[in-house]
Structure formats: C-alpha cells, structure tokens
mmCIF file of C-alpha atoms in Angstrom:
data_model
loop_
_atom_site.group_PDB
_atom_site.id
_atom_site.type_symbol
_atom_site.label_atom_id
_atom_site.label_comp_id
_atom_site.label_asym_id
_atom_site.label_seq_id
_atom_site.Cartn_x
_atom_site.Cartn_y
_atom_site.Cartn_z
ATOM 1 C CA MET A 1 0.012 -0.275 -0.437
ATOM 2 C CA LYS A 2 0.905 4.022 -0.229
ATOM 3 C CA ILE A 3 1.078 4.856 3.098
ATOM 4 C CA GLY A 4 0.906 8.144 4.825
ATOM 5 C CA PHE A 5 3.635 7.842 8.549
ATOM 6 C CA VAL A 6 3.453 11.086 10.597
ATOM 7 C CA GLY A 7 5.650 10.745 13.785
ATOM 8 C CA LEU A 8 8.385 8.842 13.500
ATOM 9 C CA GLY A 9 9.207 9.400 17.008
ATOM 10 C CA VAL A 10 10.695 6.070 19.394
ATOM 11 C CA MET A 11 7.480 4.014 18.366
ATOM 12 C CA GLY A 12 7.477 5.694 15.246
ATOM 13 C CA ARG A 13 10.177 4.998 14.424
ATOM 14 C CA PRO A 14 10.021 1.593 14.302
ATOM 15 C CA MET A 15 6.588 1.255 13.329
ATOM 16 C CA ALA A 16 7.570 2.665 9.271
ATOM 17 C CA ALA A 17 10.342 0.450 9.877
ATOM 18 C CA ASN A 18 8.127 -2.338 9.347
ATOM 19 C CA LEU A 19 6.483 -1.181 6.719
ATOM 20 C CA ILE A 20 9.265 -0.507 4.422
ATOM 21 C CA ALA A 21 10.344 -3.371 4.870
ATOM 22 C CA ALA A 22 7.715 -5.946 4.437
ATOM 23 C CA GLY A 23 7.205 -3.963 1.099
ATOM 24 C CA HIS A 24 4.421 -0.233 0.857
ATOM 25 C CA GLU A 25 5.810 2.288 -0.391
ATOM 26 C CA LEU A 26 5.663 5.259 3.010
ATOM 27 C CA SER A 27 5.967 9.655 2.640
ATOM 28 C CA VAL A 28 6.756 10.303 6.571
ATOM 29 C CA TYR A 29 6.311 13.313 8.001
ATOM 30 C CA ARG A 30 7.721 14.457 11.592
ATOM 31 C CA GLY A 31 10.021 12.572 13.267
ATOM 32 C CA HIS A 32 13.132 10.592 12.600
ATOM 33 C CA THR A 33 14.909 11.191 8.813
ATOM 34 C CA ASP A 34 16.652 7.974 8.929
ATOM 35 C CA VAL A 35 13.794 5.760 7.287
ATOM 36 C CA ASP A 36 14.339 5.069 3.878
ATOM 37 C CA ALA A 37 11.097 7.427 2.621
ATOM 38 C CA TYR A 38 10.476 10.044 0.367
ATOM 39 C CA ARG A 39 9.998 13.075 2.761
ATOM 40 C CA CYS A 40 6.846 15.091 3.038
ATOM 41 C CA GLN A 41 6.738 18.810 3.607
ATOM 42 C CA SER A 42 3.834 18.554 5.213
ATOM 43 C CA ALA A 43 1.408 16.057 6.740
ATOM 44 C CA ALA A 44 -0.997 16.617 3.457
ATOM 45 C CA GLU A 45 1.655 16.251 0.954
ATOM 46 C CA ALA A 46 2.143 12.691 2.975
ATOM 47 C CA ALA A 47 -1.885 12.588 3.115
ATOM 48 C CA GLU A 48 -1.838 13.496 -0.881
ATOM 49 C CA ARG A 49 0.798 10.398 -1.828
ATOM 50 C CA SER A 50 -0.798 7.360 0.259
ATOM 51 C CA GLU A 51 -3.839 5.976 -0.381
ATOM 52 C CA VAL A 52 -3.818 5.133 3.830
ATOM 53 C CA VAL A 53 -2.427 8.018 6.447
ATOM 54 C CA ILE A 54 -0.797 6.579 10.059
ATOM 55 C CA LEU A 55 -0.875 9.197 12.934
ATOM 56 C CA MET A 56 1.716 8.097 15.452
ATOM 57 C CA VAL A 57 2.084 11.502 17.641
ATOM 58 C CA PRO A 58 2.257 11.654 22.181
ATOM 59 C CA ASP A 59 -1.276 13.371 22.706
ATOM 60 C CA THR A 60 -4.456 14.655 21.465
ATOM 61 C CA PRO A 61 -4.003 18.530 20.594
ATOM 62 C CA ASP A 62 -0.734 17.019 18.512
ATOM 63 C CA VAL A 63 -4.325 14.745 16.634
ATOM 64 C CA GLU A 64 -5.425 17.321 15.970
ATOM 65 C CA ASP A 65 -3.045 19.785 14.521
ATOM 66 C CA ALA A 66 -1.855 16.988 11.659
ATOM 67 C CA LEU A 67 -5.195 16.196 11.773
ATOM 68 C CA PHE A 68 -7.232 19.709 10.835
ATOM 69 C CA SER A 69 -4.471 22.961 11.100
ATOM 70 C CA PRO A 70 -3.781 24.325 7.892
ATOM 71 C CA ASP A 71 -1.237 21.023 5.694
ATOM 72 C CA GLY A 72 -3.166 18.850 7.656
ATOM 73 C CA VAL A 73 -3.285 15.484 6.961
ATOM 74 C CA ALA A 74 -7.685 16.916 5.886
ATOM 75 C CA GLU A 75 -6.778 18.794 3.320
ATOM 76 C CA GLY A 76 -5.090 16.226 1.767
ATOM 77 C CA LEU A 77 -7.499 13.031 1.652
ATOM 78 C CA ARG A 78 -8.332 11.718 -1.345
ATOM 79 C CA PRO A 79 -12.328 10.823 -0.747
ATOM 80 C CA GLY A 80 -12.510 7.066 0.172
ATOM 81 C CA SER A 81 -8.901 7.283 1.614
ATOM 82 C CA LEU A 82 -8.080 5.871 5.043
ATOM 83 C CA VAL A 83 -7.235 8.238 7.996
ATOM 84 C CA ILE A 84 -5.181 5.299 11.027
ATOM 85 C CA ASP A 85 -4.782 6.679 14.777
ATOM 86 C CA MET A 86 -2.581 5.071 16.509
ATOM 87 C CA SER A 87 -1.935 7.377 19.097
ATOM 88 C CA SER A 88 -3.192 6.868 22.894
ATOM 89 C CA ILE A 89 -5.709 10.380 22.763
ATOM 90 C CA SER A 90 -8.297 11.282 24.794
ATOM 91 C CA PRO A 91 -11.588 8.611 23.636
ATOM 92 C CA THR A 92 -13.938 11.340 23.279
ATOM 93 C CA ALA A 93 -12.545 13.993 20.789
ATOM 94 C CA THR A 94 -11.482 10.546 19.281
ATOM 95 C CA VAL A 95 -15.026 10.346 18.272
ATOM 96 C CA GLY A 96 -15.224 13.690 16.982
ATOM 97 C CA PHE A 97 -11.705 13.686 14.670
ATOM 98 C CA GLY A 98 -14.057 11.044 13.241
ATOM 99 C CA GLN A 99 -16.874 12.063 12.046
ATOM 100 C CA ARG A 100 -14.781 15.168 10.845
ATOM 101 C CA ILE A 101 -13.200 12.812 8.192
ATOM 102 C CA GLU A 102 -16.019 10.533 7.491
ATOM 103 C CA LYS A 103 -18.095 13.699 6.600
ATOM 104 C CA LEU A 104 -15.071 14.006 3.945
ATOM 105 C CA GLY A 105 -16.146 11.117 2.610
ATOM 106 C CA CYS A 106 -13.037 9.420 4.176
ATOM 107 C CA HIS A 107 -12.503 5.945 7.379
ATOM 108 C CA TYR A 108 -11.384 6.657 10.813
ATOM 109 C CA LEU A 109 -10.000 3.534 12.848
ATOM 110 C CA ASP A 110 -8.375 4.880 15.360
ATOM 111 C CA ALA A 111 -5.727 2.518 16.867
ATOM 112 C CA PRO A 112 -3.729 2.701 19.759
ATOM 113 C CA VAL A 113 -1.170 -1.001 20.468
ATOM 114 C CA SER A 114 0.858 -1.380 23.828
ATOM 115 C CA GLY A 115 4.201 -3.011 24.345
ATOM 116 C CA GLY A 116 6.487 0.214 24.000
ATOM 117 C CA GLU A 117 9.679 1.096 22.078
ATOM 118 C CA ILE A 118 10.352 -2.940 22.261
ATOM 119 C CA GLY A 119 6.610 -4.174 20.515
ATOM 120 C CA ALA A 120 7.151 -1.384 18.114
ATOM 121 C CA ARG A 121 10.949 -2.956 17.285
ATOM 122 C CA GLU A 122 9.426 -6.065 17.385
ATOM 123 C CA ALA A 123 6.578 -5.796 15.248
ATOM 124 C CA THR A 124 4.680 -7.800 18.305
ATOM 125 C CA LEU A 125 2.682 -5.315 19.506
ATOM 126 C CA THR A 126 -0.866 -5.109 21.115
ATOM 127 C CA ILE A 127 -3.165 -2.880 18.863
ATOM 128 C CA MET A 128 -6.831 -1.902 20.220
ATOM 129 C CA VAL A 129 -8.765 -0.424 17.288
ATOM 130 C CA GLY A 130 -12.346 1.144 16.875
ATOM 131 C CA GLY A 131 -14.367 1.803 13.680
ATOM 132 C CA ARG A 132 -15.630 0.543 11.406
ATOM 133 C CA PRO A 133 -15.308 -3.300 11.412
ATOM 134 C CA GLU A 134 -15.139 -3.916 6.746
ATOM 135 C CA VAL A 135 -12.885 -0.675 7.794
ATOM 136 C CA PHE A 136 -10.712 -3.122 9.963
ATOM 137 C CA ASP A 137 -11.287 -5.341 7.280
ATOM 138 C CA ARG A 138 -8.884 -3.551 5.289
ATOM 139 C CA ALA A 139 -6.441 -1.841 7.568
ATOM 140 C CA ARG A 140 -5.858 -5.938 8.974
ATOM 141 C CA PRO A 141 -2.863 -6.241 6.467
ATOM 142 C CA ILE A 142 -1.494 -3.014 7.948
ATOM 143 C CA PHE A 143 -2.346 -3.914 11.116
ATOM 144 C CA GLU A 144 -0.636 -7.702 11.223
ATOM 145 C CA THR A 145 3.129 -6.025 9.460
ATOM 146 C CA LEU A 146 3.949 -3.829 13.622
ATOM 147 C CA GLY A 147 1.503 -5.979 16.355
ATOM 148 C CA LYS A 148 0.137 -9.888 17.066
ATOM 149 C CA ASN A 149 -2.627 -9.551 19.542
ATOM 150 C CA ILE A 150 -5.461 -7.523 16.833
ATOM 151 C CA THR A 151 -9.094 -7.064 17.916
ATOM 152 C CA LEU A 152 -11.251 -5.099 16.709
ATOM 153 C CA ILE A 153 -13.411 -3.649 20.361
ATOM 154 C CA GLY A 154 -15.552 -1.574 18.851
ATOM 155 C CA GLY A 155 -17.425 2.091 16.984
ATOM 156 C CA ILE A 156 -15.170 5.337 16.697
ATOM 157 C CA GLY A 157 -13.247 5.911 20.130
ATOM 158 C CA SER A 158 -13.104 2.420 21.676
ATOM 159 C CA GLY A 159 -10.291 1.278 20.822
ATOM 160 C CA GLN A 160 -8.918 4.079 22.515
ATOM 161 C CA THR A 161 -11.256 3.534 25.973
ATOM 162 C CA ALA A 162 -9.394 0.022 25.299
ATOM 163 C CA LYS A 163 -5.908 1.554 25.280
ATOM 164 C CA VAL A 164 -7.033 4.579 29.031
ATOM 165 C CA ALA A 165 -8.298 0.506 30.733
ATOM 166 C CA ASN A 166 -4.253 -0.635 29.166
ATOM 167 C CA GLN A 167 -2.872 2.290 30.582
ATOM 168 C CA ILE A 168 -5.210 2.411 34.009
ATOM 169 C CA VAL A 169 -3.474 -1.733 34.617
ATOM 170 C CA VAL A 170 -0.313 -0.993 33.487
ATOM 171 C CA GLY A 171 0.213 2.071 35.749
ATOM 172 C CA LEU A 172 -1.082 0.789 38.222
ATOM 173 C CA THR A 173 1.348 -2.237 38.369
ATOM 174 C CA ILE A 174 4.270 -0.525 38.078
ATOM 175 C CA GLU A 175 3.864 1.316 40.637
ATOM 176 C CA ALA A 176 3.648 -2.437 43.019
ATOM 177 C CA VAL A 177 5.991 -3.949 41.876
ATOM 178 C CA ALA A 178 7.889 -1.025 43.002
ATOM 179 C CA GLU A 179 6.325 -1.220 45.955
ATOM 180 C CA ALA A 180 7.383 -4.638 46.301
ATOM 181 C CA LEU A 181 11.109 -4.365 45.676
ATOM 182 C CA MET A 182 11.527 -1.416 47.736
ATOM 183 C CA PHE A 183 9.736 -3.223 50.432
ATOM 184 C CA ALA A 184 12.340 -6.386 49.807
ATOM 185 C CA LYS A 185 15.529 -4.110 49.465
ATOM 186 C CA ALA A 186 14.429 -2.149 52.786
ATOM 187 C CA ALA A 187 13.200 -4.921 54.718
ATOM 188 C CA GLY A 188 17.468 -6.677 53.869
ATOM 189 C CA ALA A 189 16.071 -8.954 51.054
ATOM 190 C CA ASP A 190 18.301 -8.407 47.340
ATOM 191 C CA PRO A 191 15.485 -7.033 45.086
ATOM 192 C CA ALA A 192 16.865 -9.467 42.204
ATOM 193 C CA VAL A 193 16.556 -12.335 43.755
ATOM 194 C CA VAL A 194 12.890 -11.482 45.438
ATOM 195 C CA ARG A 195 12.286 -10.671 41.662
ATOM 196 C CA GLU A 196 13.569 -13.916 40.264
ATOM 197 C CA ALA A 197 10.846 -16.244 42.866
ATOM 198 C CA LEU A 198 7.927 -13.828 42.311
ATOM 199 C CA MET A 199 9.001 -14.221 38.145
ATOM 200 C CA GLY A 200 7.859 -18.601 39.849
ATOM 201 C CA GLY A 201 4.527 -17.070 41.441
ATOM 202 C CA PHE A 202 1.256 -15.689 40.990
ATOM 203 C CA ALA A 203 2.872 -12.135 41.156
ATOM 204 C CA SER A 204 4.445 -13.122 37.663
ATOM 205 C CA SER A 205 3.034 -10.903 34.970
ATOM 206 C CA ARG A 206 4.934 -9.065 31.818
ATOM 207 C CA ILE A 207 5.546 -5.841 33.837
ATOM 208 C CA LEU A 208 7.755 -7.547 36.635
ATOM 209 C CA GLU A 209 9.536 -9.078 34.218
ATOM 210 C CA LEU A 210 10.628 -6.691 32.463
ATOM 211 C CA HIS A 211 9.929 -3.304 34.455
ATOM 212 C CA GLY A 212 10.587 -5.432 37.410
ATOM 213 C CA GLU A 213 14.662 -5.883 36.058
ATOM 214 C CA ARG A 214 14.705 -2.459 35.044
ATOM 215 C CA MET A 215 13.747 -0.869 38.679
ATOM 216 C CA VAL A 216 16.948 -3.681 40.401
ATOM 217 C CA ARG A 217 19.644 -2.363 38.434
ATOM 218 C CA GLU A 218 17.896 1.322 38.112
ATOM 219 C CA THR A 219 18.258 1.879 34.696
ATOM 220 C CA PHE A 220 15.587 3.391 32.734
ATOM 221 C CA ASP A 221 16.488 3.986 29.100
ATOM 222 C CA PRO A 222 13.043 5.323 28.306
ATOM 223 C CA GLY A 223 10.498 3.583 25.958
ATOM 224 C CA PHE A 224 7.909 5.133 27.581
ATOM 225 C CA ARG A 225 8.265 8.124 29.429
ATOM 226 C CA ILE A 226 6.372 8.327 32.523
ATOM 227 C CA ARG A 227 5.272 12.564 30.490
ATOM 228 C CA LEU A 228 2.971 10.306 28.297
ATOM 229 C CA HIS A 229 2.256 7.434 31.006
ATOM 230 C CA ARG A 230 0.704 10.425 33.627
ATOM 231 C CA LYS A 231 -1.086 12.279 29.739
ATOM 232 C CA ASP A 232 -2.413 8.447 30.199
ATOM 233 C CA LEU A 233 -3.558 8.748 33.329
ATOM 234 C CA GLY A 234 -4.431 12.343 33.342
ATOM 235 C CA LEU A 235 -7.174 10.708 30.208
ATOM 236 C CA ALA A 236 -8.082 7.352 32.469
ATOM 237 C CA VAL A 237 -9.482 10.432 35.582
ATOM 238 C CA GLN A 238 -10.427 12.548 33.295
ATOM 239 C CA ALA A 239 -12.858 10.281 31.103
ATOM 240 C CA ALA A 240 -13.874 9.230 35.544
ATOM 241 C CA ALA A 241 -15.059 12.211 36.404
ATOM 242 C CA GLU A 242 -17.583 12.911 33.183
ATOM 243 C CA LEU A 243 -18.988 9.132 34.387
ATOM 244 C CA ASP A 244 -18.571 9.715 37.848
ATOM 245 C CA LEU A 245 -17.045 6.794 38.144
ATOM 246 C CA ALA A 246 -14.257 6.483 41.275
ATOM 247 C CA LEU A 247 -10.503 5.298 40.197
ATOM 248 C CA PRO A 248 -8.257 6.411 43.024
ATOM 249 C CA ASN A 249 -5.511 4.209 42.729
ATOM 250 C CA THR A 250 -5.004 5.598 39.531
ATOM 251 C CA ALA A 251 -5.227 9.235 40.386
ATOM 252 C CA ALA A 252 -3.012 8.328 43.083
ATOM 253 C CA THR A 253 -0.395 6.623 40.529
ATOM 254 C CA GLN A 254 -1.181 9.689 38.157
ATOM 255 C CA GLN A 255 0.103 11.822 40.645
ATOM 256 C CA LEU A 256 3.073 9.807 41.529
ATOM 257 C CA MET A 257 4.367 10.581 37.340
ATOM 258 C CA ASN A 258 3.117 13.779 38.614
ATOM 259 C CA ALA A 259 6.053 13.958 41.405
ATOM 260 C CA ALA A 260 8.059 11.510 38.953
ATOM 261 C CA ILE A 261 7.904 14.653 36.576
ATOM 262 C CA ALA A 262 8.256 18.226 38.646
ATOM 263 C CA ASP A 263 11.965 15.995 39.725
ATOM 264 C CA GLY A 264 12.795 15.813 36.420
ATOM 265 C CA ASP A 265 12.214 12.670 35.213
ATOM 266 C CA GLY A 266 9.556 12.791 33.337
ATOM 267 C CA ASP A 267 11.768 11.782 30.270
ATOM 268 C CA LEU A 268 13.254 8.386 32.557
ATOM 269 C CA ASP A 269 11.340 5.338 31.211
ATOM 270 C CA HIS A 270 8.024 4.982 33.573
ATOM 271 C CA SER A 271 9.886 2.376 35.059
ATOM 272 C CA ALA A 272 11.514 4.868 37.279
ATOM 273 C CA LEU A 273 8.853 5.294 39.537
ATOM 274 C CA TYR A 274 10.199 2.750 41.213
ATOM 275 C CA LYS A 275 13.020 5.944 42.158
ATOM 276 C CA THR A 276 10.527 8.039 42.514
ATOM 277 C CA LEU A 277 8.908 6.227 45.524
ATOM 278 C CA ARG A 278 12.376 5.285 46.436
ATOM 279 C CA ARG A 279 13.393 9.044 46.752
ATOM 280 C CA GLY A 280 10.117 9.493 48.825
ATOM 281 C CA HIS A 281 11.928 7.542 51.655
ATOM 282 C CA THR A 282 15.304 7.825 51.751
#
C-alpha cells in the first residue's frame, strides 16, 4: 500500500521501518529522517501521496493539529482514503475527529497500541481498534505487520477506551512492583533474588519481568516516558469524572507520576516510578 506516516518518534520510527520492510511505500512527515521513505513537507502532502495515513503522535492536541491544521492531513485526503490514528489520546475527542474525517468521504480507525518500543521494534504490539468492521478488515494487513494481538473493540473511540484501560493496569502494576521491590530492599532482601522468586508464582507478570529488572538495575532509559503515561492516566481520571466513576488508585498513581516529573524524571521510562518512591523514603 501507499502509506503516509506522521510521527517518527520512539514508537513511530520502528513501526514505519517494519512497514517499509514489508514492502509498503511510505511518505513520512515529522520526526527521524533516517528511514527509507519519501520525506514530505507537510501532513497534507503525506496524505496526498497515500491511500492510508497513519498518525503516531504524543497527545490529543497533536492529533488534532496533524489532522485539521492548515496543511494538515484532512487537506490532502481523497474520497475513500483511510486515516488510522495509532496515538494514545482522548476517546471523546477521537469520536469527533472520526466524524469530521468521515464527512469528507473518508474512513477512520483509532488503533492505539501497547508494547512499548520493544514491541514496536519487534512487531509484537497489541493493537486495540475502534471503527467499522469493513474498514478494520481493510487495515488488517497493516496491523498484522505491526503487531500480534489485534482486536476490534467496537465503534470509533472504543480503541482509545481500551488503551486507557490498559494504561490503568500497566501504571498500577508498575507502582505495585516498585513498592514490592522497595519493600524487599528495605527489609534486607536482595530485590533481584526476590524478583526471580516472584516470577515463578502468582505475582508473575510481563511488568515484573521487564520493568522489575529495570528497577533492580536502576536503568531507566525510556521505552515509554513517565510524562506520556501521566498523560494517559490523566485521560482516565478525566473520563472517570465524566462518568461519575471513582478511580482512586489511578488518581494516586497519576500523582506519583506528577512527583516524578516535578523531580525532573518525566523523560525517564515509567519504571522509574521506583526511583520516585525510593526518593520519598530516603
């Protein structure tokens, strides 16, 4: 396919590379310049050159800007074009974006991902999709190039809802693993050995495996930055307020991320919440 790709950051760059390796013809805009693709001067140009446009940018305002600003994607679309937003943004805003794109005679999917930089690089991302089934089927070959666990959740916006739920689980589990390993160390046990023991029991998880090791080694180079995860939990807290729903532990973990950012750690990996917790007890 001819694909426009907007946003070649930590996640977008390896995703674009995998699409190129699979034989797709890419036109790219924003981010790294070291991919084998046509470099566009605007998002509109990327859309003009493509039948499918993928967005992978940080936040809701970035998606709105990429889509609808002067020289944005919407200006370059042709009837029948497909826009796939793989960013993690507001479910409510996503519904509105989709409606605006469909009014142009085009198609829209929200398809946020989970799996971090490793999943993007190894094409093992979990992809949560919102949109019409027939549009999902059209995009499936793209998704299968990028990920392994691909699920159509429901209508436009439901992919983002699933991603917010995912980020609640991930954020709270990282915080739990950090507390557990901090407790082990304070009590005189070797956190590395405790982690190994827990990996064989009911507490085992992908987060204990990968992020627990980062905590033990205290190596926090970003796979997924704290400030981006804080943004996702902000979406959860905002949506919960709209639904008159209490998410007390989500709100507490968001506050812990606020503390990490205030301490200058916002661009570290979200496993660095371990560092934030330890700082509060030293």
